[in-house]
Coordinates of C-alpha atoms in Angstrom, one line a residue:
Chain A
M12 CA 63.4 28.9 -44.3
G13 CA 61.6 31.6 -46.3
M14 CA 58.3 30.7 -48.3
T15 CA 56.9 32.0 -51.5
I16 CA 53.6 33.8 -51.7
T17 CA 51.8 30.8 -52.7
E18 CA 53.3 28.6 -49.9
K19 CA 52.4 31.2 -47.5
I20 CA 48.7 31.3 -48.3
L21 CA 48.4 27.4 -48.4
A22 CA 50.1 27.2 -45.2
V23 CA 47.8 29.5 -43.4
H24 CA 44.7 27.7 -45.0
A25 CA 46.3 24.3 -44.0
G26 CA 46.8 25.5 -40.3
K27 CA 50.3 25.2 -40.5
E28 CA 53.4 27.4 -39.9
Q29 CA 55.5 26.2 -42.6
V30 CA 54.7 24.1 -45.9
S31 CA 57.2 22.9 -48.6
P32 CA 56.8 22.1 -52.2
G33 CA 55.6 18.2 -52.6
E34 CA 53.9 18.2 -49.4
L35 CA 50.4 17.2 -49.4
I36 CA 48.0 19.3 -47.3
N37 CA 44.4 20.0 -46.6
A38 CA 43.4 23.4 -47.1
R39 CA 40.3 25.2 -46.2
L40 CA 38.4 27.1 -49.1
D41 CA 37.3 30.6 -49.2
L42 CA 35.4 30.2 -52.3
V43 CA 34.2 27.5 -54.6
L44 CA 33.0 28.2 -58.1
A45 CA 31.2 26.4 -60.9
N46 CA 29.4 27.3 -64.2
D47 CA 26.7 25.8 -66.4
I48 CA 29.0 23.2 -68.1
T49 CA 30.5 21.9 -64.8
G50 CA 28.1 22.8 -62.4
P51 CA 25.5 20.3 -63.2
M52 CA 28.2 17.5 -62.8
V53 CA 29.0 18.9 -59.5
V54 CA 25.4 18.9 -58.5
K55 CA 25.3 15.3 -59.4
E56 CA 28.5 14.2 -57.6
F57 CA 27.5 16.3 -54.7
N58 CA 24.2 14.6 -54.2
K59 CA 26.0 11.2 -54.1
I60 CA 28.1 12.2 -51.0
G61 CA 25.5 12.0 -48.6
V62 CA 25.8 15.5 -47.1
E63 CA 22.6 17.5 -46.8
R64 CA 24.1 21.0 -47.2
V65 CA 27.0 22.8 -48.9
F66 CA 29.7 23.8 -46.2
D67 CA 28.7 27.6 -46.3
Q68 CA 26.1 29.1 -48.5
N69 CA 28.0 32.3 -48.7
K70 CA 31.0 30.5 -50.2
V71 CA 29.8 28.6 -53.2
V72 CA 29.1 30.4 -56.5
F73 CA 27.1 29.3 -59.6
I74 CA 27.2 31.3 -62.8
P75 CA 25.8 30.5 -66.0
D76 CA 28.0 31.8 -68.4
H77 CA 29.1 29.4 -70.9
F78 CA 26.0 28.5 -72.9
A79 CA 24.0 31.3 -71.6
P80 CA 21.6 32.7 -72.3
A81 CA 21.0 29.1 -73.4
K82 CA 21.6 28.5 -76.8
D83 CA 19.6 25.3 -77.1
I84 CA 17.4 23.0 -75.2
P85 CA 20.1 20.6 -73.6
S86 CA 21.9 23.9 -72.5
A87 CA 18.9 25.4 -71.0
Q88 CA 18.5 22.2 -68.9
Q89 CA 22.0 22.4 -67.6
C90 CA 21.4 26.2 -66.7
L91 CA 17.9 24.9 -64.9
E92 CA 19.9 22.2 -62.9
I93 CA 22.3 24.8 -61.2
K94 CA 19.6 27.5 -60.8
E95 CA 17.6 24.9 -58.8
F96 CA 20.3 23.4 -56.9
S97 CA 21.3 26.9 -55.9
R98 CA 17.7 28.0 -54.8
A99 CA 17.4 24.5 -53.0
Q100 CA 20.6 25.1 -51.1
G101 CA 19.7 28.8 -50.5
L102 CA 23.0 30.2 -52.2
T103 CA 23.8 33.9 -51.6
H104 CA 25.7 33.9 -55.1
Y105 CA 23.9 32.5 -57.8
Y106 CA 23.6 35.1 -60.5
E107 CA 21.1 35.0 -63.4
V108 CA 22.1 35.9 -67.1
G109 CA 21.7 39.9 -67.5
R110 CA 23.2 40.6 -63.7
N111 CA 26.3 38.3 -64.0
G112 CA 29.2 38.2 -66.4
I113 CA 31.9 35.8 -67.4
E114 CA 32.8 34.1 -64.1
H115 CA 36.6 35.2 -63.9
C116 CA 35.8 38.8 -64.9
F117 CA 32.7 38.8 -62.7
L118 CA 34.2 37.4 -59.2
P119 CA 37.1 40.0 -58.7
E120 CA 35.1 42.9 -60.3
Q121 CA 32.4 42.1 -57.6
G122 CA 34.8 41.8 -54.7
L123 CA 33.8 38.1 -54.2
V124 CA 37.8 37.1 -54.3
V125 CA 40.3 39.2 -52.3
P126 CA 44.1 38.8 -52.0
G127 CA 45.0 35.9 -49.7
D128 CA 42.0 33.6 -50.5
V129 CA 42.2 30.2 -51.4
V130 CA 39.7 29.5 -54.2
I131 CA 38.8 26.5 -56.5
G132 CA 36.7 26.5 -59.5
A133 CA 35.4 23.8 -61.8
D134 CA 37.0 26.1 -64.6
S135 CA 40.6 25.8 -65.7
H136 CA 40.9 29.7 -65.7
T137 CA 40.1 30.0 -62.1
C138 CA 44.0 30.6 -61.6
T139 CA 42.9 34.3 -62.9
Y140 CA 42.5 35.5 -59.2
G141 CA 46.3 35.2 -58.8
G142 CA 46.2 38.6 -60.3
L143 CA 44.9 39.8 -57.0
G144 CA 47.4 37.9 -55.0
A145 CA 44.9 35.1 -54.1
F146 CA 45.8 31.1 -54.5
S147 CA 43.3 30.1 -57.0
T148 CA 43.3 26.9 -59.3
G149 CA 41.1 24.9 -61.6
V150 CA 39.7 21.3 -60.8
G151 CA 37.0 19.1 -62.3
S152 CA 33.4 18.7 -61.0
T153 CA 34.1 15.9 -58.5
D154 CA 36.8 17.8 -56.6
L155 CA 34.6 20.9 -56.8
A156 CA 31.7 18.8 -55.3
V157 CA 34.0 17.4 -52.4
G158 CA 35.2 20.9 -51.7
M159 CA 31.7 22.3 -51.5
A160 CA 30.7 19.4 -49.2
L161 CA 33.6 19.7 -46.8
G162 CA 35.0 23.1 -47.2
E163 CA 38.5 21.9 -47.6
I164 CA 40.4 19.9 -50.4
W165 CA 43.8 18.2 -50.8
F166 CA 46.7 20.0 -52.3
R167 CA 50.1 19.3 -53.2
V168 CA 52.0 22.4 -52.4
P169 CA 53.8 23.3 -55.8
E170 CA 57.1 24.4 -56.6
S171 CA 57.2 27.9 -57.8
I172 CA 59.0 29.4 -60.6
K173 CA 59.6 33.0 -60.7
F174 CA 59.3 35.3 -63.8
V175 CA 60.9 38.7 -63.6
L176 CA 59.9 40.9 -66.4
K177 CA 62.3 43.9 -66.6
G178 CA 62.1 47.1 -68.5
K179 CA 59.3 49.1 -70.2
P180 CA 58.2 48.1 -73.4
K181 CA 58.8 50.8 -76.0
N182 CA 55.7 49.7 -78.1
K183 CA 52.8 51.4 -76.4
W184 CA 50.5 48.5 -77.4
V185 CA 52.2 45.8 -75.7
N186 CA 50.3 44.7 -72.5
G187 CA 49.8 41.8 -70.3
K188 CA 48.5 39.4 -72.8
D189 CA 51.8 40.0 -75.0
Y190 CA 53.8 39.2 -71.8
I191 CA 51.8 35.8 -70.9
L192 CA 52.0 34.7 -74.6
A193 CA 55.7 35.6 -74.8
I194 CA 56.3 33.5 -71.5
I195 CA 54.3 30.8 -72.9
G196 CA 56.1 30.7 -76.1
K197 CA 59.5 30.7 -74.3
I198 CA 58.7 27.7 -71.8
G199 CA 56.1 25.7 -73.7
V200 CA 52.4 24.4 -72.7
D201 CA 53.8 22.2 -70.2
G202 CA 56.7 24.5 -69.1
A203 CA 55.3 25.0 -65.8
Q204 CA 53.3 21.9 -65.4
Y205 CA 52.3 21.3 -61.6
K206 CA 53.9 24.6 -60.6
A207 CA 53.2 28.1 -59.5
M208 CA 54.0 30.9 -61.7
E209 CA 54.9 34.0 -60.0
F210 CA 55.3 37.3 -61.7
E211 CA 57.2 40.2 -60.6
G212 CA 59.4 43.0 -62.0
E213 CA 59.1 46.7 -63.3
A214 CA 56.6 45.6 -65.9
I215 CA 54.2 43.9 -63.6
E216 CA 54.5 46.7 -61.3
A217 CA 53.6 49.1 -64.3
L218 CA 50.7 46.8 -65.4
S219 CA 47.0 47.5 -64.6
M220 CA 44.8 45.1 -62.7
D221 CA 43.0 44.2 -65.8
G222 CA 46.4 43.2 -67.3
R223 CA 47.6 41.3 -64.3
L224 CA 44.3 39.3 -64.1
T225 CA 45.0 38.5 -68.1
M226 CA 48.5 37.3 -67.2
A227 CA 47.4 35.1 -64.4
N228 CA 44.4 33.7 -66.1
M229 CA 46.8 32.1 -69.0
A230 CA 49.1 30.4 -66.3
V231 CA 47.3 27.0 -66.8
E232 CA 48.0 27.6 -70.5
A233 CA 51.8 26.7 -69.5
G234 CA 50.3 23.8 -67.4
A235 CA 50.8 25.8 -64.1
K236 CA 48.6 25.0 -60.9
N237 CA 48.3 28.9 -60.4
G238 CA 49.7 32.2 -61.4
I239 CA 50.1 34.8 -58.9
I240 CA 51.2 38.3 -58.4
A241 CA 51.8 39.7 -54.8
P242 CA 49.6 42.7 -54.1
D243 CA 50.7 46.3 -54.1
E244 CA 49.1 49.5 -53.9
K245 CA 47.3 49.1 -57.0
T246 CA 46.0 45.9 -55.9
V247 CA 44.6 47.6 -52.6
E248 CA 43.1 50.5 -54.5
Y249 CA 41.3 47.9 -56.6
V250 CA 40.2 45.8 -54.0
K251 CA 39.3 48.4 -51.4
E252 CA 36.4 49.5 -53.3
R253 CA 34.9 46.1 -54.1
A254 CA 35.9 43.7 -51.2
Q255 CA 32.8 41.9 -49.8
K256 CA 34.9 40.7 -46.8
P257 CA 38.4 41.4 -45.3
W258 CA 41.5 40.6 -47.1
Q259 CA 45.1 39.7 -46.4
I260 CA 48.1 40.4 -48.1
Y261 CA 51.1 37.9 -48.5
K262 CA 54.4 38.5 -50.0
S263 CA 57.2 36.1 -50.8
D264 CA 60.1 36.1 -48.4
P265 CA 63.4 37.4 -50.1
D266 CA 65.0 33.9 -49.3
A267 CA 62.1 31.8 -50.6
V268 CA 63.2 28.9 -52.7
Y269 CA 62.2 28.5 -56.3
A270 CA 62.6 25.8 -58.9
G271 CA 63.9 28.3 -61.4
V272 CA 64.1 32.2 -62.0
I273 CA 63.3 33.3 -65.7
E274 CA 64.0 36.9 -66.5
I275 CA 62.6 38.6 -69.6
D276 CA 63.5 42.1 -70.9
V277 CA 60.4 43.5 -72.3
T278 CA 61.8 46.7 -73.6
G279 CA 61.8 45.5 -77.2
L280 CA 58.7 43.3 -77.1
E281 CA 56.3 43.5 -79.9
P282 CA 52.8 42.5 -79.7
Q283 CA 52.5 38.7 -79.9
V284 CA 50.3 36.3 -81.8
A285 CA 50.0 32.6 -80.9
F286 CA 49.6 30.5 -84.4
P287 CA 47.5 27.4 -84.3
H288 CA 47.2 25.0 -82.6
L289 CA 49.0 25.8 -79.4
P290 CA 49.3 28.9 -77.1
S291 CA 53.1 28.5 -77.3
N292 CA 53.3 29.0 -81.0
T293 CA 53.9 32.6 -80.6
K294 CA 55.5 35.1 -83.1
P295 CA 55.7 39.0 -83.1
V296 CA 52.8 40.7 -84.9
S297 CA 55.2 42.0 -87.7
A298 CA 55.9 38.4 -88.5
S299 CA 52.1 37.5 -88.8
T300 CA 50.8 40.3 -91.1
H301 CA 50.3 37.7 -93.9
I302 CA 47.3 35.9 -92.3
K303 CA 43.8 36.8 -93.7
I304 CA 41.2 36.5 -91.3
D305 CA 37.2 35.9 -91.3
Q306 CA 36.5 36.6 -87.6
A307 CA 37.7 38.8 -84.8
V308 CA 36.8 38.1 -81.2
I309 CA 37.4 40.6 -78.6
G310 CA 36.4 39.4 -75.1
S311 CA 36.6 36.1 -72.7
C312 CA 37.7 35.7 -69.2
T313 CA 41.3 36.5 -70.7
N314 CA 40.7 39.9 -72.3
G315 CA 36.9 40.9 -71.8
R316 CA 37.8 43.7 -69.1
W317 CA 37.1 47.5 -69.2
E318 CA 40.6 48.3 -70.5
D319 CA 40.6 45.8 -73.3
L320 CA 37.2 47.1 -74.5
V321 CA 38.8 50.6 -74.1
T322 CA 42.1 49.6 -76.2
A323 CA 40.0 48.1 -79.0
A324 CA 37.5 51.1 -79.3
R325 CA 40.6 53.4 -79.7
I326 CA 41.8 51.6 -82.8
I327 CA 38.3 50.8 -84.1
N328 CA 36.9 54.6 -83.4
G329 CA 35.9 56.2 -86.8
R330 CA 36.9 53.0 -88.8
K331 CA 35.1 50.3 -90.3
I332 CA 35.3 46.6 -89.9
H333 CA 37.0 45.1 -93.1
P334 CA 34.0 43.9 -95.3
E335 CA 34.8 40.2 -95.3
V336 CA 35.1 40.1 -91.3
R337 CA 32.9 39.3 -88.6
A338 CA 33.9 41.3 -85.5
I339 CA 32.6 40.2 -82.2
V340 CA 32.8 42.2 -79.0
I341 CA 32.0 40.8 -75.8
P342 CA 32.1 42.9 -72.3
G343 CA 33.0 40.6 -69.5
T344 CA 30.3 41.4 -67.3
R345 CA 27.3 43.6 -66.8
E346 CA 29.1 46.4 -65.1
I347 CA 31.7 46.4 -68.2
Y348 CA 28.8 46.4 -70.7
L349 CA 27.0 49.2 -69.1
R350 CA 30.0 51.3 -68.9
A351 CA 30.8 50.7 -72.5
V352 CA 27.1 51.9 -73.3
R353 CA 27.3 55.1 -71.2
E354 CA 30.8 56.1 -72.6
G355 CA 30.0 55.5 -76.0
L356 CA 32.1 52.3 -76.7
V357 CA 29.2 50.1 -77.9
E358 CA 28.3 52.9 -80.6
I359 CA 31.7 52.9 -81.6
F360 CA 31.8 49.1 -82.2
V361 CA 28.4 48.8 -83.7
E362 CA 28.8 51.9 -86.2
A363 CA 32.2 50.1 -87.2
G364 CA 30.4 47.1 -88.1
A365 CA 31.0 44.8 -85.3
V366 CA 28.5 42.6 -83.1
V367 CA 28.4 43.6 -79.3
S368 CA 26.9 40.7 -77.4
T369 CA 25.9 40.3 -73.7
P370 CA 28.7 38.7 -71.5
T371 CA 29.2 35.0 -72.4
C372 CA 32.1 32.4 -73.0
G373 CA 30.3 31.2 -76.4
P374 CA 32.9 31.8 -78.9
C375 CA 35.9 31.1 -76.8
L376 CA 35.1 27.4 -76.5
G377 CA 33.5 26.8 -79.8
G378 CA 30.0 26.9 -77.7
Y379 CA 28.0 29.4 -79.6
M380 CA 28.0 33.3 -80.9
G381 CA 30.9 33.0 -83.3
I382 CA 31.6 29.1 -84.5
L383 CA 34.1 28.8 -87.2
A384 CA 33.2 26.9 -90.4
K385 CA 35.7 24.8 -92.1
G386 CA 38.8 26.4 -93.4
E387 CA 38.0 29.7 -91.6
R388 CA 40.5 31.7 -89.3
A389 CA 39.7 33.9 -86.6
V390 CA 42.1 36.4 -84.5
S391 CA 41.1 36.0 -81.0
T392 CA 41.7 37.5 -77.5
T393 CA 40.7 34.4 -75.8
N394 CA 43.3 31.7 -74.3
R395 CA 43.5 28.6 -76.3
N396 CA 43.8 27.8 -80.1
F397 CA 43.7 24.2 -79.9
I398 CA 42.5 22.1 -83.1
G399 CA 38.8 22.7 -83.3
R400 CA 38.6 24.9 -80.4
M401 CA 36.2 27.6 -81.8
G402 CA 34.5 25.4 -84.3
H403 CA 35.4 23.0 -87.1
P404 CA 38.4 20.9 -86.7
E405 CA 40.0 22.3 -89.7
S406 CA 39.6 26.0 -88.6
E407 CA 42.2 28.1 -87.1
V408 CA 42.5 30.3 -84.1
Y409 CA 45.2 32.9 -83.6
L410 CA 45.7 34.2 -80.2
A411 CA 46.3 38.1 -79.6
G412 CA 45.6 40.9 -77.3
P413 CA 42.6 43.3 -78.0
A414 CA 45.0 45.9 -79.9
V415 CA 46.0 43.3 -82.5
A416 CA 42.5 41.9 -82.6
A417 CA 40.9 45.2 -83.3
A418 CA 43.4 46.3 -85.7
S419 CA 42.9 42.9 -87.6
A420 CA 39.2 43.5 -87.8
V421 CA 39.8 46.8 -89.7
L422 CA 42.6 45.3 -91.9
G423 CA 40.9 41.8 -92.5
R424 CA 44.1 40.3 -91.8
I425 CA 46.5 40.0 -88.8
G426 CA 48.0 43.3 -88.3
S427 CA 49.5 45.5 -85.7
P428 CA 47.6 48.9 -84.5
E429 CA 50.4 51.0 -86.2
E430 CA 49.3 49.9 -89.5
V431 CA 45.7 51.3 -89.0
E432 CA 46.8 54.7 -87.2
Chain B
M24 CA 43.3 -3.2 -57.8
E25 CA 43.0 -5.8 -60.5
I26 CA 45.3 -6.4 -63.4
L27 CA 44.2 -4.8 -66.5
Q28 CA 44.7 -6.4 -70.1
G29 CA 43.9 -4.5 -73.3
R30 CA 45.1 -3.4 -76.8
T31 CA 46.8 -0.1 -77.2
W32 CA 45.6 3.2 -79.2
K33 CA 48.6 5.3 -79.3
V34 CA 48.4 9.2 -79.7
G35 CA 50.8 12.0 -79.8
H36 CA 51.9 15.1 -77.3
N37 CA 49.6 17.8 -76.0
I38 CA 46.5 15.9 -76.7
D39 CA 43.8 18.3 -75.1
T40 CA 40.5 18.1 -73.6
D41 CA 38.9 19.9 -76.5
L42 CA 40.2 16.8 -78.6
I43 CA 39.2 14.4 -75.9
I44 CA 35.7 15.9 -75.8
P45 CA 34.9 19.1 -77.9
A46 CA 32.9 21.8 -76.1
R47 CA 30.1 21.3 -79.0
Y48 CA 28.9 18.5 -77.0
L49 CA 29.4 20.0 -73.4
N50 CA 25.7 20.7 -73.4
R51 CA 25.0 17.3 -72.1
Y52 CA 27.0 15.4 -69.3
D53 CA 25.7 11.8 -69.3
A54 CA 28.4 9.3 -69.7
G55 CA 27.1 7.4 -72.6
F56 CA 26.6 10.5 -74.8
L57 CA 30.2 11.9 -73.9
A58 CA 31.5 8.3 -74.9
S59 CA 29.9 8.6 -78.3
H60 CA 31.9 11.5 -79.1
C61 CA 35.2 10.5 -77.3
L62 CA 38.3 11.6 -79.6
E63 CA 36.2 11.8 -82.5
D64 CA 38.5 14.1 -84.2
I65 CA 41.2 11.7 -84.0
F66 CA 39.7 8.4 -84.3
P67 CA 36.1 9.0 -85.9
Q68 CA 35.2 5.2 -85.6
L69 CA 36.4 4.8 -81.7
G70 CA 33.2 3.6 -80.1
E71 CA 32.7 1.0 -82.8
S72 CA 36.1 -0.6 -83.0
I73 CA 37.5 -0.3 -79.2
N74 CA 37.4 -3.5 -77.1
P75 CA 36.4 -2.8 -73.5
G76 CA 39.6 -2.6 -71.4
D77 CA 42.0 -1.2 -74.2
I78 CA 44.6 1.1 -73.1
L79 CA 45.3 4.7 -74.4
V80 CA 48.9 5.4 -74.8
A81 CA 49.9 9.0 -75.1
G82 CA 52.9 11.4 -75.0
K83 CA 53.7 14.4 -72.8
N84 CA 51.2 16.8 -71.3
F85 CA 48.0 14.6 -71.9
G86 CA 44.8 16.3 -71.0
C87 CA 46.0 19.8 -71.2
G88 CA 43.4 22.6 -71.6
S89 CA 40.3 22.7 -69.7
S90 CA 39.1 21.6 -66.5
R91 CA 36.0 19.5 -68.0
E92 CA 35.7 16.1 -66.2
H93 CA 33.8 15.2 -69.3
A94 CA 37.0 14.1 -70.7
P95 CA 38.1 11.3 -68.4
V96 CA 34.6 10.5 -68.0
A97 CA 34.2 9.9 -71.9
L98 CA 37.6 8.0 -72.1
K99 CA 36.6 5.6 -69.2
S100 CA 32.9 5.2 -70.6
V101 CA 34.0 4.5 -74.2
G102 CA 36.0 1.5 -73.0
F103 CA 39.6 2.6 -71.9
S104 CA 40.7 0.6 -68.6
C105 CA 43.6 3.0 -68.2
I106 CA 45.9 5.5 -69.7
I107 CA 49.9 5.4 -70.1
A108 CA 51.6 8.7 -70.7
E109 CA 54.9 10.4 -70.5
S110 CA 53.3 13.3 -68.5
Y111 CA 49.7 14.5 -67.7
A112 CA 48.2 18.1 -67.4
R113 CA 47.5 18.6 -63.7
I114 CA 44.0 18.8 -63.5
F115 CA 43.1 16.1 -66.2
Y116 CA 45.4 13.6 -63.8
R117 CA 43.5 14.5 -60.9
N118 CA 40.1 14.4 -62.5
A119 CA 40.9 10.7 -63.9
I120 CA 41.9 9.5 -60.5
N121 CA 38.8 11.1 -59.1
I122 CA 36.2 9.2 -61.4
G123 CA 38.4 6.1 -60.8
L124 CA 40.1 5.8 -64.1
P125 CA 43.8 4.8 -63.4
V126 CA 46.5 7.0 -65.0
I127 CA 50.1 5.9 -65.0
V128 CA 53.3 8.2 -65.7
A129 CA 55.6 6.0 -67.9
P130 CA 57.9 7.7 -70.0
E131 CA 59.7 5.2 -71.4
A132 CA 56.7 2.7 -71.8
A133 CA 54.7 5.7 -73.4
R134 CA 57.6 6.2 -75.9
S135 CA 58.3 2.8 -76.9
I136 CA 54.9 1.2 -76.9
N137 CA 53.4 0.9 -80.5
D138 CA 49.9 1.1 -81.5
H139 CA 47.9 -2.3 -81.2
E140 CA 50.1 -4.0 -78.9
M141 CA 48.5 -6.1 -76.2
L142 CA 49.4 -5.0 -72.5
E143 CA 49.0 -6.3 -69.1
V144 CA 48.9 -3.5 -66.3
D145 CA 49.1 -3.5 -62.7
P146 CA 48.4 0.0 -61.8
A147 CA 49.1 -0.6 -58.2
G148 CA 52.5 -2.0 -58.7
G149 CA 53.2 0.4 -61.9
V150 CA 54.3 -2.5 -63.9
I151 CA 53.4 -2.6 -67.9
R152 CA 54.1 -5.7 -69.5
S153 CA 53.6 -6.0 -73.4
L154 CA 52.5 -9.4 -74.5
T155 CA 53.1 -8.4 -77.9
S156 CA 57.0 -7.5 -77.6
G157 CA 57.5 -9.6 -74.1
K158 CA 58.8 -6.3 -72.8
T159 CA 58.4 -4.9 -69.3
Y160 CA 58.2 -1.3 -68.5
R161 CA 58.1 0.4 -65.0
G162 CA 55.8 3.3 -64.5
E163 CA 55.8 5.7 -61.4
L164 CA 54.0 4.4 -58.4
L165 CA 50.6 6.3 -57.4
P166 CA 50.9 7.7 -53.9
P167 CA 49.2 5.4 -51.7
F168 CA 45.9 7.9 -51.0
M169 CA 45.5 7.9 -54.7
L170 CA 45.4 4.0 -54.9
E171 CA 43.0 4.3 -52.0
I172 CA 40.8 6.7 -54.1
L173 CA 41.0 4.3 -57.1
D174 CA 40.1 1.4 -54.9
S175 CA 37.2 3.0 -53.7
G176 CA 35.9 3.6 -57.2
G177 CA 36.6 7.3 -57.2
L178 CA 36.8 10.2 -54.9
V179 CA 33.1 10.5 -54.2
P180 CA 32.6 6.9 -52.9
H181 CA 35.8 7.6 -51.1
V182 CA 34.8 10.6 -49.2
A183 CA 31.2 9.4 -48.9
K184 CA 32.9 6.5 -46.8
K185 CA 35.0 8.7 -44.6
V186 CA 31.4 11.0 -43.9
G187 CA 29.9 7.8 -42.8
K188 CA 26.9 8.0 -45.4
K189 CA 26.2 5.5 -47.8
C190 CA 27.3 6.4 -51.2
A191 CA 24.8 6.4 -53.9
R192 CA 27.0 5.6 -56.8

C-alpha cells in the first residue's frame, strides 16, 4: 500500500518499511530546538533525567528570540540559562542575539533543516519546516528534554488530509498567507486535529519557498501535527545553497491513503483577514475595510521573510504611515535585516514613519515591542489573534498577509493594496 | 491511578494556551508563579477560590495554540486534579500527560456536566461519576503506555527509570 510523504519520512526514521496512521512509533530525531521561553524548562527537565550529555551536540539548537534582547530581568535570566546550558554542553548551534533570528525563519535560511528531516521544537510553529518537505512538529519542554537526551521520541503516525490548491489567483497580492487563512477559515481551528496537512496543486507549485514556509507555519492553527509540501525544483534550488548536511526527498505515492481530500480554487481568492479572536474567523479584505487600526505589525515566523518585507516595501515606498498608526517591521533574521539595509528597504520603512526592529518574536505573543492597550486594534502578519494575544485582553488582532498589513498601515484602517496604489 | 474527587469549573470551546497562561508571564517558569496567573482572564480569583482536586470541564479543542508547557503546569499547580474535555489540541494533550496531569476525552460528560458539580473520576478506567446528578459517563480509555507515564508521575521520571538513573524529581 502506498504511503504519504509524512508516513514515508516517519517510517524511515523509525527503521520500518511501512507505517500506517494510528501506529505508535519511536522515531530518530535529526534536530531538536528550543527558545528562551521553553528552553529553561527543557534544561530543568533534562537535568532530572540523569543523562550527562545531549544525544548529539550538533543536533540541538537553542535560540533566544522571544523576549530577546532581554526585555526585563526575569527574561535576561531565562536567556542566561539557555546560554549557560549550551556552553556547558558544547552545543554547536547556540546563536546569540545579533547573529540569529526568529527561530523558524533562521533554521531553514541557515540550512539547519533540510528535506526529509524529522525535527521537534519546543515551539508550536516548528511545523514551518514542512514547507521544505521535512516532518517537523511542536512539542512541550518535557518531550524536548527527553528527545534531547535520547535522540528519539514517540509519535502516533498521523492521518493526512490533502489540500489541492487549483488555479492561479487573479489578484496579484494573494500569497501563501491568504491560502492558509482561507483553508483555516474553511476547516476551522480544529479541522485538522492530530492530522498532517499536505498541500499540493498548481498554486503551491507557483508559490515561492517563503510562501510555502508561511503555509506550513500555520498548520498548527488548524490543529494539525504537521503541514507539508513535497519538495520540487524550487525546494532543491533553495536548499542546495544552504544545506549543512545531506538531504533526502520524499513524495507521496499515487495510491497513498488520505483521511480526506479538499480542493480549493484560488482563482477568485481575495487577500484574507482573520477577525478576532480565532484564526478561522476569516473574511475577504473587501469585507474588512471598516476596521480602524492603531498598530500594524509586519514580521514573525509567519511573515518576517525577505519576500514579505519586499511586498510591504512596494506598498509603503513613497507614502507615509497613517498619523494615528504605529507600524512595526521586523525582519525575521540577521541576514534578511542586512539585505533590507543594503537594498534600501529599511530606509523606505523608516522614511514612512515605521519602526524597524532587530529580529524578535516580541509583539506576536504580546511579549514586548508592540503591546496593545485596552481597546486598541492591530492588523498583524503574525499567526494568532486569540483574546489578549498581543496585549490587553480587550485589545483586538486582525491577521493578514504583508500586503494588507502594509496598505492598512498607510490607510489607518484595514484595506487592500489597490486602495493605496 | 487513584480515584479523583473534586468540584467542576466549566469553560467553553477553543480555550487556548494564551488564556490559560498569558505570554506576559512567560518570563518566569516556576510553577507557583504560573499558578498565580492561571486562567486569570476567565477566572480572576481562581487561586483563592479553587479547592485542591477540583476538575476543569471544557469544550472542544482545549489547549489550542502554543506549545508552552507552562499551561498544564499552571493548571496542575493551581490545584486541578484532572481535565475533562470534548477534545484537546494535540500538543497540550501530550504536555499534560508528560507532566502527570490526567486529561480525559469525554464528549458527553463535557457537554452535560454543569459548573459546580461534584465529580468522582477514575482516570484509568475512564469512568466519570457526578455525585451531584447521580449520572455516570464513560470517557475514552488512555493507551496503556500513557497510563504508565501518569503512574510514574510524568514522562521524565518514566524515562529516568528506563535509563536506569535515579530521577531527581
